Amino acid sequence: MDAASALEDAYFDYCPWDFERRASAEQRAAQAARQQRLTDDGATIGPHCFVSAAAAVFTDALRLGGDSYIAGHAYVTGDVTTGSDCTVNPYATVRGRVALGDGVRIGAHTSLLGFNHGFAPHAPVYRQPDTSKGITIGDDVWIGSNVVVLDGVTVGDHCVIGAGAVVTRDLPPWTIAAGNPARPLRDRRTGEAVRHRATTAGSGLADAVSRFADRARDQAAAVVARCWD
């Protein structure tokens, strides 16, 4: 392989959405052979998919819906199912039991960790069993870069999760969420801020701070506009 061909192959590792449009006959043949090896190991791969040769795909079960891709240096293990038009971008990690709906975007360096590890004090951690509740991601979900989604979480349809968030609890449909731990910020349909109310006596101060932050966010632009000289 000459330098130009190697560069083109590397390009698709990082820009796999261009494979259908730009790939040569030789590159298409190599991709077909790669997918056949996965299929021979039990995977189901839909039409117009791309799996980078630079991705580490060592799944117990893989069902990749049509028009989906796994980009370079992604790490995919366990029992993974995707709908159609799903993207696992460079350096993302998808492990354990993970189910994606249609049209899911997983940003670079994001981790979906559909398993956990025991850490009870009676034995060393490495001797304790793994557990898996699984992760479920709905349709039309955008998960930004450097997000971590923990085992047991369900993300509803049409959600957007901001970069760097750590998602420890379920998110209802149409939620825009961010932070560590992630919390709902807005409703994607209306743009209105989500109001957080105290659920226990001890959470009153945290709830008050949250409400103040929501009000400040809502009013900041108007305050600056009034005061700007």
JSON list of C-alpha atoms in Angstrom, two decimals:
[
{"chain": "A", "resi": 1, "resn": "MET", "atom": "CA", "xyz": [0.00, 0.00, 0.00]},
{"chain": "A", "resi": 2, "resn": "ASP", "atom": "CA", "xyz": [1.41, 3.39, -0.98]},
{"chain": "A", "resi": 3, "resn": "ALA", "atom": "CA", "xyz": [1.42, 6.46, 1.25]},
{"chain": "A", "resi": 4, "resn": "ALA", "atom": "CA", "xyz": [-1.57, 8.04, -0.48]},
{"chain": "A", "resi": 5, "resn": "SER", "atom": "CA", "xyz": [-3.70, 4.91, 0.05]},
{"chain": "A", "resi": 6, "resn": "ALA", "atom": "CA", "xyz": [-2.66, 4.64, 3.69]},
{"chain": "A", "resi": 7, "resn": "LEU", "atom": "CA", "xyz": [-3.60, 8.28, 4.24]},
{"chain": "A", "resi": 8, "resn": "GLU", "atom": "CA", "xyz": [-6.98, 7.73, 2.61]},
{"chain": "A", "resi": 9, "resn": "ASP", "atom": "CA", "xyz": [-7.64, 4.70, 4.83]},
{"chain": "A", "resi": 10, "resn": "ALA", "atom": "CA", "xyz": [-6.75, 6.77, 7.90]},
{"chain": "A", "resi": 11, "resn": "TYR", "atom": "CA", "xyz": [-9.09, 9.49, 6.68]},
{"chain": "A", "resi": 12, "resn": "PHE", "atom": "CA", "xyz": [-12.03, 7.09, 6.81]},
{"chain": "A", "resi": 13, "resn": "ASP", "atom": "CA", "xyz": [-11.07, 5.98, 10.32]},
{"chain": "A", "resi": 14, "resn": "TYR", "atom": "CA", "xyz": [-11.77, 9.53, 11.48]},
{"chain": "A", "resi": 15, "resn": "CYS", "atom": "CA", "xyz": [-14.36, 10.63, 8.87]},
{"chain": "A", "resi": 16, "resn": "PRO", "atom": "CA", "xyz": [-16.32, 7.44, 8.21]},
{"chain": "A", "resi": 17, "resn": "TRP", "atom": "CA", "xyz": [-19.40, 9.35, 7.03]},
{"chain": "A", "resi": 18, "resn": "ASP", "atom": "CA", "xyz": [-17.51, 9.92, 3.75]},
{"chain": "A", "resi": 19, "resn": "PHE", "atom": "CA", "xyz": [-16.86, 6.24, 3.05]},
{"chain": "A", "resi": 20, "resn": "GLU", "atom": "CA", "xyz": [-19.91, 5.64, 0.86]},
{"chain": "A", "resi": 21, "resn": "ARG", "atom": "CA", "xyz": [-19.13, 8.71, -1.24]},
{"chain": "A", "resi": 22, "resn": "ARG", "atom": "CA", "xyz": [-15.34, 8.50, -1.56]},
{"chain": "A", "resi": 23, "resn": "ALA", "atom": "CA", "xyz": [-14.13, 4.93, -1.07]},
{"chain": "A", "resi": 24, "resn": "SER", "atom": "CA", "xyz": [-12.34, 3.13, -3.89]},
{"chain": "A", "resi": 25, "resn": "ALA", "atom": "CA", "xyz": [-13.25, -0.34, -5.08]},
{"chain": "A", "resi": 26, "resn": "GLU", "atom": "CA", "xyz": [-10.26, -1.73, -3.18]},
{"chain": "A", "resi": 27, "resn": "GLN", "atom": "CA", "xyz": [-11.31, 0.00, 0.03]},
{"chain": "A", "resi": 28, "resn": "ARG", "atom": "CA", "xyz": [-14.89, -1.25, -0.37]},
{"chain": "A", "resi": 29, "resn": "ALA", "atom": "CA", "xyz": [-13.61, -4.79, -0.80]},
{"chain": "A", "resi": 30, "resn": "ALA", "atom": "CA", "xyz": [-11.49, -4.51, 2.34]},
{"chain": "A", "resi": 31, "resn": "GLN", "atom": "CA", "xyz": [-14.47, -3.17, 4.28]},
{"chain": "A", "resi": 32, "resn": "ALA", "atom": "CA", "xyz": [-16.70, -5.98, 3.02]},
{"chain": "A", "resi": 33, "resn": "ALA", "atom": "CA", "xyz": [-14.11, -8.54, 4.15]},
{"chain": "A", "resi": 34, "resn": "ARG", "atom": "CA", "xyz": [-13.88, -6.90, 7.58]},
{"chain": "A", "resi": 35, "resn": "GLN", "atom": "CA", "xyz": [-17.64, -7.02, 8.01]},
{"chain": "A", "resi": 36, "resn": "GLN", "atom": "CA", "xyz": [-17.72, -10.62, 6.82]},
{"chain": "A", "resi": 37, "resn": "ARG", "atom": "CA", "xyz": [-15.24, -11.61, 9.53]},
{"chain": "A", "resi": 38, "resn": "LEU", "atom": "CA", "xyz": [-17.51, -10.01, 12.13]},
{"chain": "A", "resi": 39, "resn": "THR", "atom": "CA", "xyz": [-20.55, -11.70, 10.61]},
{"chain": "A", "resi": 40, "resn": "ASP", "atom": "CA", "xyz": [-18.77, -15.05, 10.69]},
{"chain": "A", "resi": 41, "resn": "ASP", "atom": "CA", "xyz": [-18.34, -14.48, 14.43]},
{"chain": "A", "resi": 42, "resn": "GLY", "atom": "CA", "xyz": [-22.09, -13.94, 14.85]},
{"chain": "A", "resi": 43, "resn": "ALA", "atom": "CA", "xyz": [-22.56, -10.21, 14.21]},
{"chain": "A", "resi": 44, "resn": "THR", "atom": "CA", "xyz": [-25.48, -8.82, 12.23]},
{"chain": "A", "resi": 45, "resn": "ILE", "atom": "CA", "xyz": [-24.56, -5.78, 10.14]},
{"chain": "A", "resi": 46, "resn": "GLY", "atom": "CA", "xyz": [-27.03, -3.79, 8.06]},
{"chain": "A", "resi": 47, "resn": "PRO", "atom": "CA", "xyz": [-26.45, -2.18, 4.66]},
{"chain": "A", "resi": 48, "resn": "HIS", "atom": "CA", "xyz": [-24.20, 0.83, 4.12]},
{"chain": "A", "resi": 49, "resn": "CYS", "atom": "CA", "xyz": [-22.31, 0.37, 7.39]},
{"chain": "A", "resi": 50, "resn": "PHE", "atom": "CA", "xyz": [-18.66, 1.05, 8.14]},
{"chain": "A", "resi": 51, "resn": "VAL", "atom": "CA", "xyz": [-16.47, -0.56, 10.79]},
{"chain": "A", "resi": 52, "resn": "SER", "atom": "CA", "xyz": [-12.98, 0.91, 11.01]},
{"chain": "A", "resi": 53, "resn": "ALA", "atom": "CA", "xyz": [-10.03, -1.46, 10.91]},
{"chain": "A", "resi": 54, "resn": "ALA", "atom": "CA", "xyz": [-8.60, 0.67, 13.71]},
{"chain": "A", "resi": 55, "resn": "ALA", "atom": "CA", "xyz": [-11.59, 0.01, 15.99]},
{"chain": "A", "resi": 56, "resn": "ALA", "atom": "CA", "xyz": [-11.38, -2.67, 18.69]},
{"chain": "A", "resi": 57, "resn": "VAL", "atom": "CA", "xyz": [-14.61, -4.62, 18.21]},
{"chain": "A", "resi": 58, "resn": "PHE", "atom": "CA", "xyz": [-14.68, -7.71, 20.43]},
{"chain": "A", "resi": 59, "resn": "THR", "atom": "CA", "xyz": [-18.36, -8.23, 21.12]},
{"chain": "A", "resi": 60, "resn": "ASP", "atom": "CA", "xyz": [-20.28, -11.20, 22.45]},
{"chain": "A", "resi": 61, "resn": "ALA", "atom": "CA", "xyz": [-23.16, -10.01, 20.26]},
{"chain": "A", "resi": 62, "resn": "LEU", "atom": "CA", "xyz": [-23.24, -7.14, 17.77]},
{"chain": "A", "resi": 63, "resn": "ARG", "atom": "CA", "xyz": [-26.27, -5.95, 15.83]},
{"chain": "A", "resi": 64, "resn": "LEU", "atom": "CA", "xyz": [-25.42, -2.87, 13.79]},
{"chain": "A", "resi": 65, "resn": "GLY", "atom": "CA", "xyz": [-28.34, -1.21, 12.04]},
{"chain": "A", "resi": 66, "resn": "GLY", "atom": "CA", "xyz": [-28.10, 0.10, 8.50]},
{"chain": "A", "resi": 67, "resn": "ASP", "atom": "CA", "xyz": [-26.26, 3.32, 7.67]},
{"chain": "A", "resi": 68, "resn": "SER", "atom": "CA", "xyz": [-24.30, 3.15, 10.92]},
{"chain": "A", "resi": 69, "resn": "TYR", "atom": "CA", "xyz": [-20.58, 3.31, 11.61]},
{"chain": "A", "resi": 70, "resn": "ILE", "atom": "CA", "xyz": [-17.94, 2.51, 14.21]},
{"chain": "A", "resi": 71, "resn": "ALA", "atom": "CA", "xyz": [-15.04, 4.90, 13.77]},
{"chain": "A", "resi": 72, "resn": "GLY", "atom": "CA", "xyz": [-11.32, 4.49, 14.36]},
{"chain": "A", "resi": 73, "resn": "HIS", "atom": "CA", "xyz": [-10.04, 3.63, 17.84]},
{"chain": "A", "resi": 74, "resn": "ALA", "atom": "CA", "xyz": [-13.52, 3.03, 19.22]},
{"chain": "A", "resi": 75, "resn": "TYR", "atom": "CA", "xyz": [-13.64, 0.24, 21.81]},
{"chain": "A", "resi": 76, "resn": "VAL", "atom": "CA", "xyz": [-16.77, -1.93, 21.55]},
{"chain": "A", "resi": 77, "resn": "THR", "atom": "CA", "xyz": [-17.35, -5.03, 23.67]},
{"chain": "A", "resi": 78, "resn": "GLY", "atom": "CA", "xyz": [-20.22, -6.95, 25.26]},
{"chain": "A", "resi": 79, "resn": "ASP", "atom": "CA", "xyz": [-23.75, -7.16, 23.88]},
{"chain": "A", "resi": 80, "resn": "VAL", "atom": "CA", "xyz": [-24.31, -4.11, 21.66]},
{"chain": "A", "resi": 81, "resn": "THR", "atom": "CA", "xyz": [-27.36, -3.35, 19.53]},
{"chain": "A", "resi": 82, "resn": "THR", "atom": "CA", "xyz": [-27.93, -0.24, 17.43]},
{"chain": "A", "resi": 83, "resn": "GLY", "atom": "CA", "xyz": [-30.79, 0.97, 15.30]},
{"chain": "A", "resi": 84, "resn": "SER", "atom": "CA", "xyz": [-30.24, 2.61, 11.94]},
{"chain": "A", "resi": 85, "resn": "ASP", "atom": "CA", "xyz": [-28.19, 5.78, 11.37]},
{"chain": "A", "resi": 86, "resn": "CYS", "atom": "CA", "xyz": [-26.13, 5.39, 14.54]},
{"chain": "A", "resi": 87, "resn": "THR", "atom": "CA", "xyz": [-22.58, 6.67, 14.92]},
{"chain": "A", "resi": 88, "resn": "VAL", "atom": "CA", "xyz": [-19.84, 5.62, 17.33]},
{"chain": "A", "resi": 89, "resn": "ASN", "atom": "CA", "xyz": [-17.21, 8.29, 16.82]},
{"chain": "A", "resi": 90, "resn": "PRO", "atom": "CA", "xyz": [-13.41, 8.08, 17.27]},
{"chain": "A", "resi": 91, "resn": "TYR", "atom": "CA", "xyz": [-12.13, 6.92, 20.65]},
{"chain": "A", "resi": 92, "resn": "ALA", "atom": "CA", "xyz": [-15.62, 6.27, 22.00]},
{"chain": "A", "resi": 93, "resn": "THR", "atom": "CA", "xyz": [-16.16, 3.29, 24.31]},
{"chain": "A", "resi": 94, "resn": "VAL", "atom": "CA", "xyz": [-19.33, 1.16, 24.23]},
{"chain": "A", "resi": 95, "resn": "ARG", "atom": "CA", "xyz": [-19.12, -1.76, 26.65]},
{"chain": "A", "resi": 96, "resn": "GLY", "atom": "CA", "xyz": [-21.44, -4.17, 28.40]},
{"chain": "A", "resi": 97, "resn": "ARG", "atom": "CA", "xyz": [-25.10, -4.46, 27.51]},
{"chain": "A", "resi": 98, "resn": "VAL", "atom": "CA", "xyz": [-25.98, -1.40, 25.44]},
{"chain": "A", "resi": 99, "resn": "ALA", "atom": "CA", "xyz": [-29.00, -0.82, 23.18]},
{"chain": "A", "resi": 100, "resn": "LEU", "atom": "CA", "xyz": [-29.26, 2.24, 20.93]},
{"chain": "A", "resi": 101, "resn": "GLY", "atom": "CA", "xyz": [-32.35, 3.38, 19.06]},
{"chain": "A", "resi": 102, "resn": "ASP", "atom": "CA", "xyz": [-32.35, 4.98, 15.63]},
{"chain": "A", "resi": 103, "resn": "GLY", "atom": "CA", "xyz": [-30.37, 8.10, 14.86]},
{"chain": "A", "resi": 104, "resn": "VAL", "atom": "CA", "xyz": [-28.07, 8.06, 17.92]},
{"chain": "A", "resi": 105, "resn": "ARG", "atom": "CA", "xyz": [-24.88, 10.14, 17.84]},
{"chain": "A", "resi": 106, "resn": "ILE", "atom": "CA", "xyz": [-22.10, 9.19, 20.27]},
{"chain": "A", "resi": 107, "resn": "GLY", "atom": "CA", "xyz": [-19.39, 11.84, 20.43]},
{"chain": "A", "resi": 108, "resn": "ALA", "atom": "CA", "xyz": [-15.64, 11.26, 20.42]},
{"chain": "A", "resi": 109, "resn": "HIS", "atom": "CA", "xyz": [-14.08, 10.04, 23.69]},
{"chain": "A", "resi": 110, "resn": "THR", "atom": "CA", "xyz": [-17.49, 9.25, 25.18]},
{"chain": "A", "resi": 111, "resn": "SER", "atom": "CA", "xyz": [-18.05, 6.11, 27.26]},
{"chain": "A", "resi": 112, "resn": "LEU", "atom": "CA", "xyz": [-21.25, 4.08, 27.55]},
{"chain": "A", "resi": 113, "resn": "LEU", "atom": "CA", "xyz": [-20.50, 1.61, 30.33]},
{"chain": "A", "resi": 114, "resn": "GLY", "atom": "CA", "xyz": [-23.27, -0.96, 30.48]},
{"chain": "A", "resi": 115, "resn": "PHE", "atom": "CA", "xyz": [-21.71, -2.95, 33.30]},
{"chain": "A", "resi": 116, "resn": "ASN", "atom": "CA", "xyz": [-20.39, -2.43, 36.81]},
{"chain": "A", "resi": 117, "resn": "HIS", "atom": "CA", "xyz": [-18.02, -4.11, 39.22]},
{"chain": "A", "resi": 118, "resn": "GLY", "atom": "CA", "xyz": [-18.52, -5.24, 42.78]},
{"chain": "A", "resi": 119, "resn": "PHE", "atom": "CA", "xyz": [-16.49, -3.46, 45.45]},
{"chain": "A", "resi": 120, "resn": "ALA", "atom": "CA", "xyz": [-17.75, -4.89, 48.75]},
{"chain": "A", "resi": 121, "resn": "PRO", "atom": "CA", "xyz": [-15.10, -4.79, 51.49]},
{"chain": "A", "resi": 122, "resn": "HIS", "atom": "CA", "xyz": [-14.91, -8.55, 52.09]},
{"chain": "A", "resi": 123, "resn": "ALA", "atom": "CA", "xyz": [-12.72, -9.32, 49.06]},
{"chain": "A", "resi": 124, "resn": "PRO", "atom": "CA", "xyz": [-10.32, -7.61, 46.65]},
{"chain": "A", "resi": 125, "resn": "VAL", "atom": "CA", "xyz": [-12.08, -5.82, 43.81]},
{"chain": "A", "resi": 126, "resn": "TYR", "atom": "CA", "xyz": [-10.49, -8.00, 41.14]},
{"chain": "A", "resi": 127, "resn": "ARG", "atom": "CA", "xyz": [-12.07, -11.10, 42.73]},
{"chain": "A", "resi": 128, "resn": "GLN", "atom": "CA", "xyz": [-15.60, -9.69, 42.71]},
{"chain": "A", "resi": 129, "resn": "PRO", "atom": "CA", "xyz": [-18.08, -10.30, 39.90]},
{"chain": "A", "resi": 130, "resn": "ASP", "atom": "CA", "xyz": [-19.22, -7.91, 37.21]},
{"chain": "A", "resi": 131, "resn": "THR", "atom": "CA", "xyz": [-22.87, -6.95, 37.09]},
{"chain": "A", "resi": 132, "resn": "SER", "atom": "CA", "xyz": [-24.88, -5.50, 34.21]},
{"chain": "A", "resi": 133, "resn": "LYS", "atom": "CA", "xyz": [-28.24, -3.73, 34.27]},
{"chain": "A", "resi": 134, "resn": "GLY", "atom": "CA", "xyz": [-27.58, -2.36, 30.79]},
{"chain": "A", "resi": 135, "resn": "ILE", "atom": "CA", "xyz": [-27.92, 1.02, 29.11]},
{"chain": "A", "resi": 136, "resn": "THR", "atom": "CA", "xyz": [-30.83, 1.96, 26.85]},
{"chain": "A", "resi": 137, "resn": "ILE", "atom": "CA", "xyz": [-30.63, 5.00, 24.56]},
{"chain": "A", "resi": 138, "resn": "GLY", "atom": "CA", "xyz": [-33.77, 6.08, 22.71]},
{"chain": "A", "resi": 139, "resn": "ASP", "atom": "CA", "xyz": [-34.22, 7.40, 19.17]},
{"chain": "A", "resi": 140, "resn": "ASP", "atom": "CA", "xyz": [-32.77, 10.70, 17.94]},
{"chain": "A", "resi": 141, "resn": "VAL", "atom": "CA", "xyz": [-30.30, 11.18, 20.79]},
{"chain": "A", "resi": 142, "resn": "TRP", "atom": "CA", "xyz": [-27.14, 13.26, 20.62]},
{"chain": "A", "resi": 143, "resn": "ILE", "atom": "CA", "xyz": [-24.48, 12.44, 23.22]},
{"chain": "A", "resi": 144, "resn": "GLY", "atom": "CA", "xyz": [-21.65, 14.97, 23.13]},
{"chain": "A", "resi": 145, "resn": "SER", "atom": "CA", "xyz": [-17.93, 14.34, 23.47]},
{"chain": "A", "resi": 146, "resn": "ASN", "atom": "CA", "xyz": [-16.32, 13.15, 26.72]},
{"chain": "A", "resi": 147, "resn": "VAL", "atom": "CA", "xyz": [-19.64, 12.07, 28.21]},
{"chain": "A", "resi": 148, "resn": "VAL", "atom": "CA", "xyz": [-19.87, 9.09, 30.57]},
{"chain": "A", "resi": 149, "resn": "VAL", "atom": "CA", "xyz": [-23.15, 7.15, 30.80]},
{"chain": "A", "resi": 150, "resn": "LEU", "atom": "CA", "xyz": [-23.23, 4.66, 33.67]},
{"chain": "A", "resi": 151, "resn": "ASP", "atom": "CA", "xyz": [-24.81, 1.23, 33.91]},
{"chain": "A", "resi": 152, "resn": "GLY", "atom": "CA", "xyz": [-28.56, 1.09, 34.48]},
{"chain": "A", "resi": 153, "resn": "VAL", "atom": "CA", "xyz": [-29.34, 4.42, 32.80]},
{"chain": "A", "resi": 154, "resn": "THR", "atom": "CA", "xyz": [-32.13, 4.92, 30.27]},
{"chain": "A", "resi": 155, "resn": "VAL", "atom": "CA", "xyz": [-31.96, 8.01, 28.06]},
{"chain": "A", "resi": 156, "resn": "GLY", "atom": "CA", "xyz": [-35.30, 8.88, 26.49]},
{"chain": "A", "resi": 157, "resn": "ASP", "atom": "CA", "xyz": [-36.02, 9.73, 22.87]},
{"chain": "A", "resi": 158, "resn": "HIS", "atom": "CA", "xyz": [-34.82, 13.07, 21.44]},
{"chain": "A", "resi": 159, "resn": "CYS", "atom": "CA", "xyz": [-32.43, 13.89, 24.31]},
{"chain": "A", "resi": 160, "resn": "VAL", "atom": "CA", "xyz": [-29.26, 15.98, 23.99]},
{"chain": "A", "resi": 161, "resn": "ILE", "atom": "CA", "xyz": [-26.43, 15.45, 26.51]},
{"chain": "A", "resi": 162, "resn": "GLY", "atom": "CA", "xyz": [-23.80, 18.17, 26.74]},
{"chain": "A", "resi": 163, "resn": "ALA", "atom": "CA", "xyz": [-20.08, 17.51, 26.45]},
{"chain": "A", "resi": 164, "resn": "GLY", "atom": "CA", "xyz": [-18.38, 16.27, 29.60]},
{"chain": "A", "resi": 165, "resn": "ALA", "atom": "CA", "xyz": [-21.57, 15.19, 31.37]},
{"chain": "A", "resi": 166, "resn": "VAL", "atom": "CA", "xyz": [-21.66, 12.18, 33.70]},
{"chain": "A", "resi": 167, "resn": "VAL", "atom": "CA", "xyz": [-25.09, 10.57, 33.42]},
{"chain": "A", "resi": 168, "resn": "THR", "atom": "CA", "xyz": [-25.98, 8.60, 36.54]},
{"chain": "A", "resi": 169, "resn": "ARG", "atom": "CA", "xyz": [-29.79, 8.67, 36.34]},
{"chain": "A", "resi": 170, "resn": "ASP", "atom": "CA", "xyz": [-32.50, 8.24, 33.73]},
{"chain": "A", "resi": 171, "resn": "LEU", "atom": "CA", "xyz": [-33.33, 11.19, 31.49]},
{"chain": "A", "resi": 172, "resn": "PRO", "atom": "CA", "xyz": [-36.90, 11.66, 30.22]},
{"chain": "A", "resi": 173, "resn": "PRO", "atom": "CA", "xyz": [-37.60, 12.25, 26.52]},
{"chain": "A", "resi": 174, "resn": "TRP", "atom": "CA", "xyz": [-36.76, 15.66, 25.00]},
{"chain": "A", "resi": 175, "resn": "THR", "atom": "CA", "xyz": [-34.35, 16.55, 27.81]},
{"chain": "A", "resi": 176, "resn": "ILE", "atom": "CA", "xyz": [-31.27, 18.72, 27.32]},
{"chain": "A", "resi": 177, "resn": "ALA", "atom": "CA", "xyz": [-28.90, 17.73, 30.13]},
{"chain": "A", "resi": 178, "resn": "ALA", "atom": "CA", "xyz": [-25.35, 18.57, 31.21]},
{"chain": "A", "resi": 179, "resn": "GLY", "atom": "CA", "xyz": [-23.07, 18.57, 34.23]},
{"chain": "A", "resi": 180, "resn": "ASN", "atom": "CA", "xyz": [-21.51, 16.15, 36.69]},
{"chain": "A", "resi": 181, "resn": "PRO", "atom": "CA", "xyz": [-23.71, 14.53, 37.73]},
{"chain": "A", "resi": 182, "resn": "ALA", "atom": "CA", "xyz": [-25.86, 15.37, 34.71]},
{"chain": "A", "resi": 183, "resn": "ARG", "atom": "CA", "xyz": [-29.15, 17.11, 35.39]},
{"chain": "A", "resi": 184, "resn": "PRO", "atom": "CA", "xyz": [-31.94, 18.26, 33.10]},
{"chain": "A", "resi": 185, "resn": "LEU", "atom": "CA", "xyz": [-31.54, 21.87, 32.01]},
{"chain": "A", "resi": 186, "resn": "ARG", "atom": "CA", "xyz": [-34.14, 22.47, 29.32]},
{"chain": "A", "resi": 187, "resn": "ASP", "atom": "CA", "xyz": [-36.92, 20.91, 27.35]},
{"chain": "A", "resi": 188, "resn": "ARG", "atom": "CA", "xyz": [-35.71, 20.54, 23.76]},
{"chain": "A", "resi": 189, "resn": "ARG", "atom": "CA", "xyz": [-39.18, 21.23, 22.32]},
{"chain": "A", "resi": 190, "resn": "THR", "atom": "CA", "xyz": [-39.83, 24.52, 24.11]},
{"chain": "A", "resi": 191, "resn": "GLY", "atom": "CA", "xyz": [-36.39, 25.70, 25.25]},
{"chain": "A", "resi": 192, "resn": "GLU", "atom": "CA", "xyz": [-37.85, 26.30, 28.70]},
{"chain": "A", "resi": 193, "resn": "ALA", "atom": "CA", "xyz": [-35.67, 25.69, 31.72]},
{"chain": "A", "resi": 194, "resn": "VAL", "atom": "CA", "xyz": [-36.45, 22.64, 33.81]},
{"chain": "A", "resi": 195, "resn": "ARG", "atom": "CA", "xyz": [-37.36, 23.60, 37.35]},
{"chain": "A", "resi": 196, "resn": "HIS", "atom": "CA", "xyz": [-35.91, 21.42, 40.09]},
{"chain": "A", "resi": 197, "resn": "ARG", "atom": "CA", "xyz": [-37.84, 21.00, 43.31]},
{"chain": "A", "resi": 198, "resn": "ALA", "atom": "CA", "xyz": [-36.66, 19.67, 46.65]},
{"chain": "A", "resi": 199, "resn": "THR", "atom": "CA", "xyz": [-37.68, 16.10, 47.38]},
{"chain": "A", "resi": 200, "resn": "THR", "atom": "CA", "xyz": [-36.27, 15.87, 50.91]},
{"chain": "A", "resi": 201, "resn": "ALA", "atom": "CA", "xyz": [-35.68, 18.30, 53.72]},
{"chain": "A", "resi": 202, "resn": "GLY", "atom": "CA", "xyz": [-31.92, 18.02, 53.28]},
{"chain": "A", "resi": 203, "resn": "SER", "atom": "CA", "xyz": [-32.03, 19.03, 49.65]},
{"chain": "A", "resi": 204, "resn": "GLY", "atom": "CA", "xyz": [-33.59, 22.46, 50.21]},
{"chain": "A", "resi": 205, "resn": "LEU", "atom": "CA", "xyz": [-30.35, 24.45, 49.87]},
{"chain": "A", "resi": 206, "resn": "ALA", "atom": "CA", "xyz": [-29.25, 22.56, 46.76]},
{"chain": "A", "resi": 207, "resn": "ASP", "atom": "CA", "xyz": [-32.67, 23.12, 45.21]},
{"chain": "A", "resi": 208, "resn": "ALA", "atom": "CA", "xyz": [-32.56, 26.83, 45.99]},
{"chain": "A", "resi": 209, "resn": "VAL", "atom": "CA", "xyz": [-29.14, 27.16, 44.38]},
{"chain": "A", "resi": 210, "resn": "SER", "atom": "CA", "xyz": [-30.41, 25.23, 41.35]},
{"chain": "A", "resi": 211, "resn": "ARG", "atom": "CA", "xyz": [-33.43, 27.53, 40.99]},
{"chain": "A", "resi": 212, "resn": "PHE", "atom": "CA", "xyz": [-31.19, 30.59, 41.31]},
{"chain": "A", "resi": 213, "resn": "ALA", "atom": "CA", "xyz": [-28.88, 29.26, 38.60]},
{"chain": "A", "resi": 214, "resn": "ASP", "atom": "CA", "xyz": [-31.86, 28.64, 36.30]},
{"chain": "A", "resi": 215, "resn": "ARG", "atom": "CA", "xyz": [-33.17, 32.18, 36.85]},
{"chain": "A", "resi": 216, "resn": "ALA", "atom": "CA", "xyz": [-29.73, 33.70, 36.31]},
{"chain": "A", "resi": 217, "resn": "ARG", "atom": "CA", "xyz": [-29.31, 31.76, 33.08]},
{"chain": "A", "resi": 218, "resn": "ASP", "atom": "CA", "xyz": [-32.73, 32.87, 31.85]},
{"chain": "A", "resi": 219, "resn": "GLN", "atom": "CA", "xyz": [-32.21, 36.55, 32.73]},
{"chain": "A", "resi": 220, "resn": "ALA", "atom": "CA", "xyz": [-28.51, 37.04, 31.93]},
{"chain": "A", "resi": 221, "resn": "ALA", "atom": "CA", "xyz": [-28.93, 38.21, 28.33]},
{"chain": "A", "resi": 222, "resn": "ALA", "atom": "CA", "xyz": [-31.58, 40.78, 29.25]},
{"chain": "A", "resi": 223, "resn": "VAL", "atom": "CA", "xyz": [-29.53, 42.13, 32.16]},
{"chain": "A", "resi": 224, "resn": "VAL", "atom": "CA", "xyz": [-26.46, 42.59, 29.98]},
{"chain": "A", "resi": 225, "resn": "ALA", "atom": "CA", "xyz": [-28.54, 44.25, 27.26]},
{"chain": "A", "resi": 226, "resn": "ARG", "atom": "CA", "xyz": [-29.99, 46.76, 29.73]},
{"chain": "A", "resi": 227, "resn": "CYS", "atom": "CA", "xyz": [-26.61, 47.63, 31.22]},
{"chain": "A", "resi": 228, "resn": "TRP", "atom": "CA", "xyz": [-24.44, 47.68, 28.10]},
{"chain": "A", "resi": 229, "resn": "ASP", "atom": "CA", "xyz": [-23.03, 51.11, 27.20]}
]
